[in-house]
Every structure is written in C-alpha cells, then in structure tokens.
PDB file of C-alpha atoms in Angstrom:
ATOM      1  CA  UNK A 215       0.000   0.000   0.000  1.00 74.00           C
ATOM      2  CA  UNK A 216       1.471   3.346  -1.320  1.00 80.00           C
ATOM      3  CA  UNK A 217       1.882   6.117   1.052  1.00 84.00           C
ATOM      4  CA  UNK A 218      -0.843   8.147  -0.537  1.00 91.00           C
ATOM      5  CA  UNK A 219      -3.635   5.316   0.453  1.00 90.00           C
ATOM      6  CA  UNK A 220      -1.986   4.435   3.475  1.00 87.00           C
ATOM      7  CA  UNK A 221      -2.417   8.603   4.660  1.00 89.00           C
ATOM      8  CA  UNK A 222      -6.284   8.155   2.782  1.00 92.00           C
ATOM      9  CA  UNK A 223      -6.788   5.710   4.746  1.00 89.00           C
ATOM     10  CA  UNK A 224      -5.730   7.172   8.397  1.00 88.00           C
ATOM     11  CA  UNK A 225      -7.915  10.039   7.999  1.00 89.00           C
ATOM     12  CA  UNK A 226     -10.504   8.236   6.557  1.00 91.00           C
ATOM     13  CA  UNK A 227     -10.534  10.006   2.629  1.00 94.00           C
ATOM     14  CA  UNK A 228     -12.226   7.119   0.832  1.00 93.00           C
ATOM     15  CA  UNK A 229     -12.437   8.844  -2.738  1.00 95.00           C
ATOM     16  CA  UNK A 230      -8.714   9.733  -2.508  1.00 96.00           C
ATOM     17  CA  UNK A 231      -7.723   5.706  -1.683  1.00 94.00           C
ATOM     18  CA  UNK A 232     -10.164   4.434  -3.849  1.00 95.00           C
ATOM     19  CA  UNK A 233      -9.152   6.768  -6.886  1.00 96.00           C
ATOM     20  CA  UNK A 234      -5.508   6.043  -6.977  1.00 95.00           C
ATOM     21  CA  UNK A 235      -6.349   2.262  -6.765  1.00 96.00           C
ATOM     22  CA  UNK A 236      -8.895   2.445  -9.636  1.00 96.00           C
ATOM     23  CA  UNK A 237      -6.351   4.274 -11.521  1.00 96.00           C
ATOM     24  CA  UNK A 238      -3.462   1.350 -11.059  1.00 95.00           C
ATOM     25  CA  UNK A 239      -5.963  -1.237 -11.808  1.00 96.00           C
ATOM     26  CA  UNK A 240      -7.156   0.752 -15.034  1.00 97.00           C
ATOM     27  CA  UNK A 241      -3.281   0.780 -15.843  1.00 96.00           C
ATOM     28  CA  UNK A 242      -2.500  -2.943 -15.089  1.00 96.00           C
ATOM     29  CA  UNK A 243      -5.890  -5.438 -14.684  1.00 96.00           C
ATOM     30  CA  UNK A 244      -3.691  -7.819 -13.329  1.00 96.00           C
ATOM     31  CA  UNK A 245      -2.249  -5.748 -10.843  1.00 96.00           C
ATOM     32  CA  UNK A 246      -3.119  -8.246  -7.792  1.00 95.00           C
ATOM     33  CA  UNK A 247      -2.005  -5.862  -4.941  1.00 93.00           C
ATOM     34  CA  UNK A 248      -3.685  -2.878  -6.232  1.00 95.00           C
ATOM     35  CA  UNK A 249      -7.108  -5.212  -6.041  1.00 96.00           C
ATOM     36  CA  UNK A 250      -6.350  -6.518  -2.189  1.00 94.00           C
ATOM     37  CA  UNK A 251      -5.229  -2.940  -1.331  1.00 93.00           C
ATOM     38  CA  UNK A 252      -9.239  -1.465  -2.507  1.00 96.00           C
ATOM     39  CA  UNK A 253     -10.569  -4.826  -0.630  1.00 96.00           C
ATOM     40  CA  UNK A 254      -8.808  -3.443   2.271  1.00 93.00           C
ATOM     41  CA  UNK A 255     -10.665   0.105   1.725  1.00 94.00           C
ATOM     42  CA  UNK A 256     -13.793  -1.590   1.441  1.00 96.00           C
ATOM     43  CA  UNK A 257     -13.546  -2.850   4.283  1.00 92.00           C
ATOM     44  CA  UNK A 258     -12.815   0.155   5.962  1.00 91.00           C
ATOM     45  CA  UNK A 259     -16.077   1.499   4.402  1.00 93.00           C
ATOM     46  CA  UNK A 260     -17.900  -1.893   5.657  1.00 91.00           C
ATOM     47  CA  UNK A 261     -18.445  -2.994   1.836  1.00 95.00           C
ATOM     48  CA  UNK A 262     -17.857  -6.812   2.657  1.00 95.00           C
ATOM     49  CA  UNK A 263     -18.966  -7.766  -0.908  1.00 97.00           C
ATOM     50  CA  UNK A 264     -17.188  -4.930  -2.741  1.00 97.00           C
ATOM     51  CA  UNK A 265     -14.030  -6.151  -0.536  1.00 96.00           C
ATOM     52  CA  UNK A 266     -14.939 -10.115  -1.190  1.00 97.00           C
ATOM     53  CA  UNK A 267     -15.021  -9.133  -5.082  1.00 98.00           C
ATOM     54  CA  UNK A 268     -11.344  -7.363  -5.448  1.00 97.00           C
ATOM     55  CA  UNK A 269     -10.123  -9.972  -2.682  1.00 96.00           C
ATOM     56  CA  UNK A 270     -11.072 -13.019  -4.542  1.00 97.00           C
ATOM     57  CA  UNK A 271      -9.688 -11.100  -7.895  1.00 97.00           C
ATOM     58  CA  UNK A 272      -6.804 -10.481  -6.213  1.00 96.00           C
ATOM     59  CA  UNK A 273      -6.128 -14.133  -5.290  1.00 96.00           C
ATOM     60  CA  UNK A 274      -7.735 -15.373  -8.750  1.00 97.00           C
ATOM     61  CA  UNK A 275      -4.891 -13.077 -10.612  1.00 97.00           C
ATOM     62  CA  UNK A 276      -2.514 -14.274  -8.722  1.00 95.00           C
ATOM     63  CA  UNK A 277      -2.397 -15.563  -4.880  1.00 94.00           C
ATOM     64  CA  UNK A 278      -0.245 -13.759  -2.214  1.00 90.00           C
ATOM     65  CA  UNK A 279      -0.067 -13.020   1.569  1.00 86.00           C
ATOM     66  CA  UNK A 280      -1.922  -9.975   0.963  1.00 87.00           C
ATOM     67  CA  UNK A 281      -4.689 -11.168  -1.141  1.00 93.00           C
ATOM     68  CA  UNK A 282      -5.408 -14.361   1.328  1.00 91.00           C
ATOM     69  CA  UNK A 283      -5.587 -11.813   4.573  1.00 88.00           C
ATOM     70  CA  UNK A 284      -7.776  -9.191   2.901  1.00 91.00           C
ATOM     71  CA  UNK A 285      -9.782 -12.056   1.696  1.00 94.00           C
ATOM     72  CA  UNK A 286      -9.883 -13.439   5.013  1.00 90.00           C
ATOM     73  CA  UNK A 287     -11.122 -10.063   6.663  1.00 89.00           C
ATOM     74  CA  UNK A 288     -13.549  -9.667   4.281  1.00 93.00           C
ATOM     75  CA  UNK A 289     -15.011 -13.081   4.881  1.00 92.00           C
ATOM     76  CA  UNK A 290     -14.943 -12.460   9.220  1.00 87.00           C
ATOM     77  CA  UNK A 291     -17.333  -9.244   7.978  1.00 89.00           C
ATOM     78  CA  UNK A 292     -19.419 -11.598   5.839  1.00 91.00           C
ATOM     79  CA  UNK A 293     -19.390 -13.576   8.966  1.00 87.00           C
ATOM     80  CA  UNK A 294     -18.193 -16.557   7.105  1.00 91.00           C
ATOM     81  CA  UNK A 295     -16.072 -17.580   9.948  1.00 84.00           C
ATOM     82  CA  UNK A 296     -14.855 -20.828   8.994  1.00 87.00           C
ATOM     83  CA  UNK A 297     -14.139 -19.720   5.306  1.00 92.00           C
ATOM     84  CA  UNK A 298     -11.765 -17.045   6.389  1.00 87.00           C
ATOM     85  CA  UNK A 299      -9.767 -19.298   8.930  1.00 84.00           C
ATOM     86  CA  UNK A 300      -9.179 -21.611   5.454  1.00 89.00           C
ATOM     87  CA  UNK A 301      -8.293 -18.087   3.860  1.00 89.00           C
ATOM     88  CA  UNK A 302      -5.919 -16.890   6.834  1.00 83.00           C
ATOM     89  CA  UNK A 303      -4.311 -20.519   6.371  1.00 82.00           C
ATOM     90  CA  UNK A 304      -3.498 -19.990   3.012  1.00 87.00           C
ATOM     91  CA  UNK A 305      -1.772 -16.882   3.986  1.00 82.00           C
ATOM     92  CA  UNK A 306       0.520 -18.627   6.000  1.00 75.00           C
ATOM     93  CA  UNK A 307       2.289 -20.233   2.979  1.00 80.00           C
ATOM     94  CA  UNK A 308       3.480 -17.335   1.869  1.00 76.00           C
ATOM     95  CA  UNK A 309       5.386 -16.037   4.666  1.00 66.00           C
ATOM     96  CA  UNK A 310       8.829 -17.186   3.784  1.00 59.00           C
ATOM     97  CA  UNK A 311       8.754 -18.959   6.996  1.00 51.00           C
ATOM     98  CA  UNK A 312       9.009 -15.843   8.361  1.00 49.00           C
ATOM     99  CA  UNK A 313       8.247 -16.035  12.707  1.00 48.00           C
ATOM    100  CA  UNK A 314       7.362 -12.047  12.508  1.00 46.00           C
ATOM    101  CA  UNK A 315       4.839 -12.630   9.457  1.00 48.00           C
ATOM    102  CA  UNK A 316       3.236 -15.485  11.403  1.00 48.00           C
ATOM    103  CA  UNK A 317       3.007 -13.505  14.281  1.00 47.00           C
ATOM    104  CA  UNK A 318       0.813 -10.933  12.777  1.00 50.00           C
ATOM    105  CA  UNK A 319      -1.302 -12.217  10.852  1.00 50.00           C
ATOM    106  CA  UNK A 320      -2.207 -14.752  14.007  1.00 47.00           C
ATOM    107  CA  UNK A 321      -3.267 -11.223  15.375  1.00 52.00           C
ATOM    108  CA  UNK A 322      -5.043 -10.382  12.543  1.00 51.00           C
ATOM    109  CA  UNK A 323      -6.845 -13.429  12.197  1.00 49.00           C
ATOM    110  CA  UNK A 324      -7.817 -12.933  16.096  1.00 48.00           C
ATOM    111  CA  UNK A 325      -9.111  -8.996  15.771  1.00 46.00           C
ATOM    112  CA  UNK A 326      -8.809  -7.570  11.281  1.00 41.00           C
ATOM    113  CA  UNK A 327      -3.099  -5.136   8.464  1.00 34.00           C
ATOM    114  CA  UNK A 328      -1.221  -4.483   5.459  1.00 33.00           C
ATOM    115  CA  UNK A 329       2.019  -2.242   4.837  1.00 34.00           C
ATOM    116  CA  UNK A 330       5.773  -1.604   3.931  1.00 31.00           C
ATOM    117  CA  UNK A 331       6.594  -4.340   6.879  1.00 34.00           C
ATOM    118  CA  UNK A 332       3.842  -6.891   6.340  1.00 39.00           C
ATOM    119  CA  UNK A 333       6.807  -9.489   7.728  1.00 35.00           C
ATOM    120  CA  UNK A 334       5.845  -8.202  11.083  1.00 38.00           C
ATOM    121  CA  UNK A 335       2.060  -8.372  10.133  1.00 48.00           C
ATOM    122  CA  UNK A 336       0.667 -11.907   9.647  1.00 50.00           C
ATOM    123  CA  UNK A 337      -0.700 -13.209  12.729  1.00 56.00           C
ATOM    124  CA  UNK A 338      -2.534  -9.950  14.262  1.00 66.00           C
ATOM    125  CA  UNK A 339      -4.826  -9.458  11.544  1.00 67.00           C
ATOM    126  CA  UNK A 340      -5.822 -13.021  12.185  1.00 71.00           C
ATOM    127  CA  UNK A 341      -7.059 -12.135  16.344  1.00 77.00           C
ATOM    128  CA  UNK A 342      -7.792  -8.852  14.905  1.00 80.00           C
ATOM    129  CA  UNK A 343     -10.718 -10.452  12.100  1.00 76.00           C
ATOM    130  CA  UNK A 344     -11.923 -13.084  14.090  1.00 77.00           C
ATOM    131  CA  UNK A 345     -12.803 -10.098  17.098  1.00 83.00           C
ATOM    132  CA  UNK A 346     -14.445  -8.334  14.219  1.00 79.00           C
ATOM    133  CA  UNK A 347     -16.286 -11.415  13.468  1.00 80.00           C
ATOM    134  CA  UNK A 348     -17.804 -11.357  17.312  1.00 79.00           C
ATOM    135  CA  UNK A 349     -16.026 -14.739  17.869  1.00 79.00           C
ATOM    136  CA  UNK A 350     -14.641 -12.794  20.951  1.00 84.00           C
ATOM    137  CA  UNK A 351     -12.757 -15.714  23.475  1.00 84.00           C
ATOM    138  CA  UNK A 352     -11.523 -17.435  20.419  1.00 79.00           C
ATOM    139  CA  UNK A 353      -9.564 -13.892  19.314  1.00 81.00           C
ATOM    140  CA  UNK A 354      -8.542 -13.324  23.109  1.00 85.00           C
ATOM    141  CA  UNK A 355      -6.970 -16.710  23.454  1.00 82.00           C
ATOM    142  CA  UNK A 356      -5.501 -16.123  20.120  1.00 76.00           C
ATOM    143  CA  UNK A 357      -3.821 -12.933  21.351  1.00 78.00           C
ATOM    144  CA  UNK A 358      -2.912 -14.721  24.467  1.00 79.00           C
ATOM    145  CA  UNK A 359      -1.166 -17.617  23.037  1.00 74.00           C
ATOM    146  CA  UNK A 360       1.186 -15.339  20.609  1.00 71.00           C
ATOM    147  CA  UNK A 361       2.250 -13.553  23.092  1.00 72.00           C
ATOM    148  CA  UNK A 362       3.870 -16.212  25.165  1.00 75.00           C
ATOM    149  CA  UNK A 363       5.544 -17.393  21.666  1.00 70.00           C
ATOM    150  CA  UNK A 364       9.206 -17.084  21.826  1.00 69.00           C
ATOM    151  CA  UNK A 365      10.727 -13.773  20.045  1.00 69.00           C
ATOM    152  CA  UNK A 366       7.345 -11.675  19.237  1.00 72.00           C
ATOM    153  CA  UNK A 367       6.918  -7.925  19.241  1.00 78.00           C
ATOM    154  CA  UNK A 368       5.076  -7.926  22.753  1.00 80.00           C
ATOM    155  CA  UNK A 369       4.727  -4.194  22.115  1.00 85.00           C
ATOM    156  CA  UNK A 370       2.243  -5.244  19.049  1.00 83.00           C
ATOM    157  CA  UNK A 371       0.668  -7.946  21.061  1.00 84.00           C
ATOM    158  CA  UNK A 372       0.235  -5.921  23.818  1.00 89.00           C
ATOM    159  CA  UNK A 373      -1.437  -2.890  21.708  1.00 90.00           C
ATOM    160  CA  UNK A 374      -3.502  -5.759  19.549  1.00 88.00           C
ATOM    161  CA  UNK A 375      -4.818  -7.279  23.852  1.00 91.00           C
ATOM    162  CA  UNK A 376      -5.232  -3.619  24.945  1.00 93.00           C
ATOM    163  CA  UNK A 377      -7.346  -1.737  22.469  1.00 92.00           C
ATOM    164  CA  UNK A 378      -9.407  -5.698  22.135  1.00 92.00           C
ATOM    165  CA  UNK A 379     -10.028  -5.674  25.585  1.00 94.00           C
ATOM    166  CA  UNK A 380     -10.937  -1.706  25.956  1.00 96.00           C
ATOM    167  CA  UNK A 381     -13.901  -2.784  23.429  1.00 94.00           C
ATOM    168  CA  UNK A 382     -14.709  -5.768  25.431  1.00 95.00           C
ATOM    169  CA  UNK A 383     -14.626  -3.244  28.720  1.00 96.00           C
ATOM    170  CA  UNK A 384     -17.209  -0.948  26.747  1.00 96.00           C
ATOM    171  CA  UNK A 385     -19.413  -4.239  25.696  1.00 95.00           C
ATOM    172  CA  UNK A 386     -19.923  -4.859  29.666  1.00 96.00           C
ATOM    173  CA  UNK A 387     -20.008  -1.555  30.968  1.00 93.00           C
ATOM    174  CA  UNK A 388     -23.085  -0.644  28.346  1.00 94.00           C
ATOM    175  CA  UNK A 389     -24.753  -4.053  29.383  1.00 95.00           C
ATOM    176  CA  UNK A 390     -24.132  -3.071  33.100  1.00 93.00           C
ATOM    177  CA  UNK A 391     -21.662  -5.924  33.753  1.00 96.00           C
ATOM    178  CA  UNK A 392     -19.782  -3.576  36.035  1.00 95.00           C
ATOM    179  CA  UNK A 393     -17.358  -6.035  37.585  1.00 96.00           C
ATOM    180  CA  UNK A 394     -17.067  -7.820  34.150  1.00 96.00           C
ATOM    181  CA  UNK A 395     -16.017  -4.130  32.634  1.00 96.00           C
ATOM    182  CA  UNK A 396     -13.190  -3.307  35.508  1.00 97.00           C
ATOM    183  CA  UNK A 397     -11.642  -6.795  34.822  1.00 96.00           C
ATOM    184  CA  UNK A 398     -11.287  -5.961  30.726  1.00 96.00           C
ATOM    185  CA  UNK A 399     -10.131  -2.537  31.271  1.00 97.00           C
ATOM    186  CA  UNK A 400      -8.158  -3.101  34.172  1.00 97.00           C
ATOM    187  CA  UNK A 401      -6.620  -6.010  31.744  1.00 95.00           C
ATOM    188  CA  UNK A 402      -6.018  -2.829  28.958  1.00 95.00           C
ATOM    189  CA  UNK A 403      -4.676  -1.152  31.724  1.00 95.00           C
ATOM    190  CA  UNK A 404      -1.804  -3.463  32.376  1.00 94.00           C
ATOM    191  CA  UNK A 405      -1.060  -4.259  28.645  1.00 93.00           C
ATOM    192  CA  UNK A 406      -0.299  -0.289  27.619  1.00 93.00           C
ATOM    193  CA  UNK A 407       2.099  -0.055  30.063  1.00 90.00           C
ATOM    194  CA  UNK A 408       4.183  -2.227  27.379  1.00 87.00           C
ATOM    195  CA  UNK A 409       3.898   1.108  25.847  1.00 89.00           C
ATOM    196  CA  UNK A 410       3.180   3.953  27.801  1.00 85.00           C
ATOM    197  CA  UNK A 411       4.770   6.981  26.402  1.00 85.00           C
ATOM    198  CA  UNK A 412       5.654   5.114  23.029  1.00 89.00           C
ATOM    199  CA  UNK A 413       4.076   6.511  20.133  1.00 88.00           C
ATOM    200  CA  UNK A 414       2.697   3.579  18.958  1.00 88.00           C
ATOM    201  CA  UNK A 415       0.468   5.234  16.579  1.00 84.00           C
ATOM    202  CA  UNK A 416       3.426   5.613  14.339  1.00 82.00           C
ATOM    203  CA  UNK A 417       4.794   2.465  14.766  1.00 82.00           C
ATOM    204  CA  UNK A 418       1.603   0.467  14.246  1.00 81.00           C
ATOM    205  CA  UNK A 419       0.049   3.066  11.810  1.00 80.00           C
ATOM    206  CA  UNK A 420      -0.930  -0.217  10.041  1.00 77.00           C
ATOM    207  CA  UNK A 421      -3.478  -0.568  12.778  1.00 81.00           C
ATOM    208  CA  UNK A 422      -4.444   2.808  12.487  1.00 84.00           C
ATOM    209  CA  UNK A 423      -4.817   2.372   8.529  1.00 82.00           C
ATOM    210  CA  UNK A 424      -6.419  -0.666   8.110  1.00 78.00           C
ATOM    211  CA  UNK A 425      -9.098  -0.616  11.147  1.00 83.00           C
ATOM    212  CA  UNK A 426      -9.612   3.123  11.940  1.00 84.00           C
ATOM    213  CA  UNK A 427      -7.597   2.047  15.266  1.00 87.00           C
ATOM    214  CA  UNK A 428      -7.060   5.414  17.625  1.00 88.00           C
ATOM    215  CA  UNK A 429      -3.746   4.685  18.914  1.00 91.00           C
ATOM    216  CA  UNK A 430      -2.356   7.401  19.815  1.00 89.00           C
ATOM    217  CA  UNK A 431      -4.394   7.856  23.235  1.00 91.00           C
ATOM    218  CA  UNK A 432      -5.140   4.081  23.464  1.00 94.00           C
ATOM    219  CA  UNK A 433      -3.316   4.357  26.715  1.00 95.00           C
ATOM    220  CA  UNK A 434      -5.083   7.164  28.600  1.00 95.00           C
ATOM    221  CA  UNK A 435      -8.469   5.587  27.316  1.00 95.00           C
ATOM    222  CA  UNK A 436      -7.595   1.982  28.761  1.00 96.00           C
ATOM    223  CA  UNK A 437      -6.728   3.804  32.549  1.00 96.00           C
ATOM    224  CA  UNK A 438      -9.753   6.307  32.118  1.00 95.00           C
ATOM    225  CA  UNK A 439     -12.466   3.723  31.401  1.00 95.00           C
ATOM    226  CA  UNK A 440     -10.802   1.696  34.341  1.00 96.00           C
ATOM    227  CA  UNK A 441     -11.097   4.436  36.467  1.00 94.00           C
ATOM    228  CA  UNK A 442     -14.361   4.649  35.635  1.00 92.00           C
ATOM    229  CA  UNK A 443     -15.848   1.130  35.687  1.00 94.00           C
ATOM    230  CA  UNK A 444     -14.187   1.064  39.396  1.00 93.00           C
ATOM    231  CA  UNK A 445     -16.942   3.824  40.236  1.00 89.00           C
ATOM    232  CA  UNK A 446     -20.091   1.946  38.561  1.00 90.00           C
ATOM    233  CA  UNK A 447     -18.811  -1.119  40.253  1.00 92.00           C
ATOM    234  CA  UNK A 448     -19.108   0.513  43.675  1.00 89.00           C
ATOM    235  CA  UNK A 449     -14.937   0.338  44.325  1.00 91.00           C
ATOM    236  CA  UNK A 450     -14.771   3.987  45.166  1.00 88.00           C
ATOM    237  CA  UNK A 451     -11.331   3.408  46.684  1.00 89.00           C
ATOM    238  CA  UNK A 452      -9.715   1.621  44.092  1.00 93.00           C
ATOM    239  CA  UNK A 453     -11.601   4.294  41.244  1.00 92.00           C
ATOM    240  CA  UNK A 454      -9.208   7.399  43.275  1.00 91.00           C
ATOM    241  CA  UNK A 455      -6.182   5.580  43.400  1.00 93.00           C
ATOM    242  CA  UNK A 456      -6.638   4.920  39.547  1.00 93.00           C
ATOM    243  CA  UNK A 457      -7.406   8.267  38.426  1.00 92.00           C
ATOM    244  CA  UNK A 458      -4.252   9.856  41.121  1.00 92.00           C
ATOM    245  CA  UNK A 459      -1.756   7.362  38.978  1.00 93.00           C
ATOM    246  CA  UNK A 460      -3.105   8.747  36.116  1.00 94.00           C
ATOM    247  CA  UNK A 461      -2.253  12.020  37.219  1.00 94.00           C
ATOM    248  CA  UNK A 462       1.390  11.297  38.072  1.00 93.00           C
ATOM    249  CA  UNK A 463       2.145   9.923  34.795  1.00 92.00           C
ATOM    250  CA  UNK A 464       0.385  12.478  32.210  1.00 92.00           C
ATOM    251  CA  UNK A 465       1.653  16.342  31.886  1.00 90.00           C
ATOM    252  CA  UNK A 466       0.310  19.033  33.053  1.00 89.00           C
ATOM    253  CA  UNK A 467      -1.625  19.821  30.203  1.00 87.00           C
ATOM    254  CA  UNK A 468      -3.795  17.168  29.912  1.00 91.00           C
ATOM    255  CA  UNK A 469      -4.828  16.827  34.129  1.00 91.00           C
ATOM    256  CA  UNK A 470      -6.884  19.986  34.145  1.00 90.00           C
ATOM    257  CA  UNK A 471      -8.784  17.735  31.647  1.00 91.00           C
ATOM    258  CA  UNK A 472      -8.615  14.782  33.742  1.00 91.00           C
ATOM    259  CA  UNK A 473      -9.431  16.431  36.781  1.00 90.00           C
ATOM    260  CA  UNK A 474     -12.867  17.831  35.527  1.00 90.00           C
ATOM    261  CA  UNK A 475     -13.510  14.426  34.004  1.00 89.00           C
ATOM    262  CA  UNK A 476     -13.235  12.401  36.891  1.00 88.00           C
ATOM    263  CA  UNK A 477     -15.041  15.331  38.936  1.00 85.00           C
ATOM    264  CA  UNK A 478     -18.036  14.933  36.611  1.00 83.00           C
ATOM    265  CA  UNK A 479     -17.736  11.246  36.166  1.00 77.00           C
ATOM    266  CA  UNK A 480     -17.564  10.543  39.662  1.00 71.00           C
ATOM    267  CA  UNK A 481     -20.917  12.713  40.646  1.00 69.00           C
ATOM    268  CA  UNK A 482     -22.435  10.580  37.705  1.00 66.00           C
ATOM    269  CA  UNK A 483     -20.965   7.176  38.236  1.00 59.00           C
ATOM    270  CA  UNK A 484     -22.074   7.496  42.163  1.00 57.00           C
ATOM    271  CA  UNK A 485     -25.768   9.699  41.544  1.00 51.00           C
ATOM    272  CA  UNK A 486     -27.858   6.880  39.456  1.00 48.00           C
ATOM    273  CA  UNK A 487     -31.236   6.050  42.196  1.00 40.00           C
ATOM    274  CA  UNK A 488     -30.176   2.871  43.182  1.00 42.00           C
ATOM    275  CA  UNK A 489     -26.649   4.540  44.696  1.00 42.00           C
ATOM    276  CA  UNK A 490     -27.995   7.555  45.933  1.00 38.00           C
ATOM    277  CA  UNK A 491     -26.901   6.864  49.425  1.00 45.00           C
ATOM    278  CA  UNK A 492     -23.408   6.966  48.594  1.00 48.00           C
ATOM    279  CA  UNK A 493     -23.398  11.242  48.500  1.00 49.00           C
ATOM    280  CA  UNK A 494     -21.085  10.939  51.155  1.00 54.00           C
ATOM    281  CA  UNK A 495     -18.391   9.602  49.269  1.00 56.00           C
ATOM    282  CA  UNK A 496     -18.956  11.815  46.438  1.00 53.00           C
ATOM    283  CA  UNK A 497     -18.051  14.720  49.292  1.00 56.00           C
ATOM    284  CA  UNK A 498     -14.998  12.868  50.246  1.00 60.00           C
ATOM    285  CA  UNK A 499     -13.654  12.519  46.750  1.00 57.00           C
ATOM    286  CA  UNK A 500     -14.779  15.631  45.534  1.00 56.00           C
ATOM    287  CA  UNK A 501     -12.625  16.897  48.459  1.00 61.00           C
ATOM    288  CA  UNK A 502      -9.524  14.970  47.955  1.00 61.00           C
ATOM    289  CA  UNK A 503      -9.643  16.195  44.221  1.00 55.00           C
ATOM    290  CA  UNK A 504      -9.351  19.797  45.271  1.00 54.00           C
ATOM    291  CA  UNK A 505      -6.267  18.956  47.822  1.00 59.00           C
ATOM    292  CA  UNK A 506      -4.679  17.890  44.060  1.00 52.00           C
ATOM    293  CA  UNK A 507      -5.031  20.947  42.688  1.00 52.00           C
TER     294      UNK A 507
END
C-alpha cells in the first residue's frame, strides 16, 4: 500500500484511496495488490462484498499473503467464519517462513493489516478479524497464546490485547456488567504499560490504517475507562487511586482535563437512584480532588 492510500486511509478520505487504486488497476488489470489494497478500503467502508469481489480477484490473478488476509477479513465481515480461517491458512504459505509474518497475521486473524513491513504483520490481523467477526474468546486466546511465543513484538501484542479488551470493557459496561467491565479494562490497563509513552500510533500506523484504530491515546483511554468502571462497580477506593496514577504519569496539560472528568464522572458514576446513598463519598472525593489541585 502506497503512502498516498496508506495517509487516505488514516484520515478516513475514501475517494482519494479508492481513486488512486482504480487508476493502477485501469493501468495494469492484473495488478493483484492494487485489487487486495481497494478490498482493504472496502472494508474500511464496511463494503464486505465490494471487498470479497477485489479480494477473490486479487487471489484469482494471482495468490499472495496480501490477497489471502484481505480475503480473510472480508469473509470475518461476511461472517463466514470458517471460510476465512481456510483463507488466513493460506496466507501462512506465503510467509517465507518468516516467525514475525506469522506472528501478525495470528493477530489479525484474532481482531482484522497491510504495509511496507507486512513481515511483522501476519498473525494480528488473524485475532484482529476473528474479534471483528464477534467470535470474541476465540480472538482473546488467540492474542494470548502469541504472546507467550518465543521472540514476538510484545509491544504489538500488547497494543492488539489492549485496544481488544478496551472494546470488550465498553461491551460490559453498556450491558451493566460492572465487575465484568473493571476486569477488561483493568486487563487494557496493564497491557499499555508495554507502551506507555511510546508513540505507537506511528509504529503500528498499520493498525491505524487498516481498522480506523485510535492509537495514539489508546493508553489514557484503557486507565480512564478503568477508572471509571471502578466507580459503577461501587470500588470507590480503588476508582481514586486509579485516576491519582493517572495524574502522576500524564503532563500538566492534559490533568486539568482529567481532573474535571473524573469530577463529573464521579458525581455521575455514584448519583444513578439505586446509589444515591453513597453522596457521602462523592463529598470525600470531591474533596480529595481539590487537595490535588
């Protein structure tokens, strides 16, 4: 993927990807990667049969790594589950043997990746599609396993676990699974310290380019929605002591932010009628936030 797609892609200018890949396929029909590369942008744009089509043409001129994994993400968004594992399988022979390749597109195949170092890219699409494809534990355990494989790019795994399990955390905490949200975000929360202050968002921009994947403020996001399942799950405690080692480890600029966050967030998460007795500890923590300032 040329860098003009890859940047269409980031910030989400469909015409601008799609044009330049229309225009190398009008060049060159048999141009295989320019056909995965528009699968990929349909499936940005949720066009699972539009990204099927130039998937399977892509394969059908000629098969590859690429045209196997955006024919296998296409599939997880068709839901044909089983069809894309057979598709992500294929992928695998042409790796080179490379471990890195296999790695990510395991991760792939366990969530929905494609760029200048698809080596590293093979098995994280893999975790990625399946996650994509609601098949949820099976993409976890996927993501699990690779990560205990012998020379991996933890920081990748990690990112893949922590921005999977902040979605997970979101899943519970808007079916009110409180304690079932605080044990996926508090599981983000430990993954991004793999790469707290990293700018990940530039090293994985594959992520970014390929799933619409905020990165850049993945950590913050993991430690804030922690912060603030801890409060719906009634650990008030726990909730302060989050959001005060938040506060140590961002700059100043950004904890005015985070002070009138978890200030509003607090009074909410503690205010719903069935924990309207707990006022008192909205006073207490309402107080301790001011000794902060």
């Amino acid at each position: 993927m040329n860098s003009t797609v890859r940047n269409a892609c980031i910030v989400r200018d469909w015409p601008t990807a799609e044009k330049v890949l229309n225009i190398d396929i009008d060049i060159d029909a048999n141009d295989h990667i320019a056909y995965a590369n528009r699968a990929f942008v349909m499936a940005r744009k949720s066009k699972w049969d539009q990204a099927f089509q130039d998937a399977f043409q892509s394969v059908n001129i000629q098969p590859s790594l690429v045209g196997h994994i955006s024919k296998g993400i296409a599939l997880c968004g068709k839901k044909q589950v089983a069809a894309a594992r057979i598709s992500f399988d294929l992928a695998s022979m042409y790796t080179n043997r490379d471990p890195m390749t296999n790695h990510f597109l395991f991760l792939i195949k366990a969530g929905n990746i494609f760029s200048n170092i698809l080596n590293m890219l093979h098995c994280g699409f893999q975790a990625i599609a399946l996650f994509n494809a609601n098949e949820h534990q099976e993409a976890m355990l996927r993501v699990g396993e690779l990560a205990a494989c012998p020379n991996v790019d933890h920081v990748a795994c990690r990112t893949v676990e922590a921005y999977l399990r902040v979605q997970l955390g979101n899943m519970a905490l808007n079916g009110g699974r409180h304690n079932e949200a605080v044990e996926h975000f508090t599981a983000a929360a430990n993954a991004s310290t793999f790469f707290y202050r990293m700018q990940i968002h530039l090293t994985y921009d594959e992520f970014v380019a390929l799933f619409g994947w905020n990165l850049k403020s993945l950590w913050y996001t993991a430690n804030q929605k922690q912060c603030y399942a801890l409060f719906r799950a009634g650990s008030y405690r726990a909730a302060f002591e989050s959001y005060q080692s938040m506060m140590d480890k961002i700059d100043e600029d950004t904890k005015d932010g985070l002070r009138v966050w978890f200030t509003v967030r607090s009074k909410y998460a503690l205010f719903p009628v069935e924990m309207v007795r707990s006022q008192r500890a909205v006073t207490r923590i309402v107080r301790n936030i001011k000794a902060l300032k």
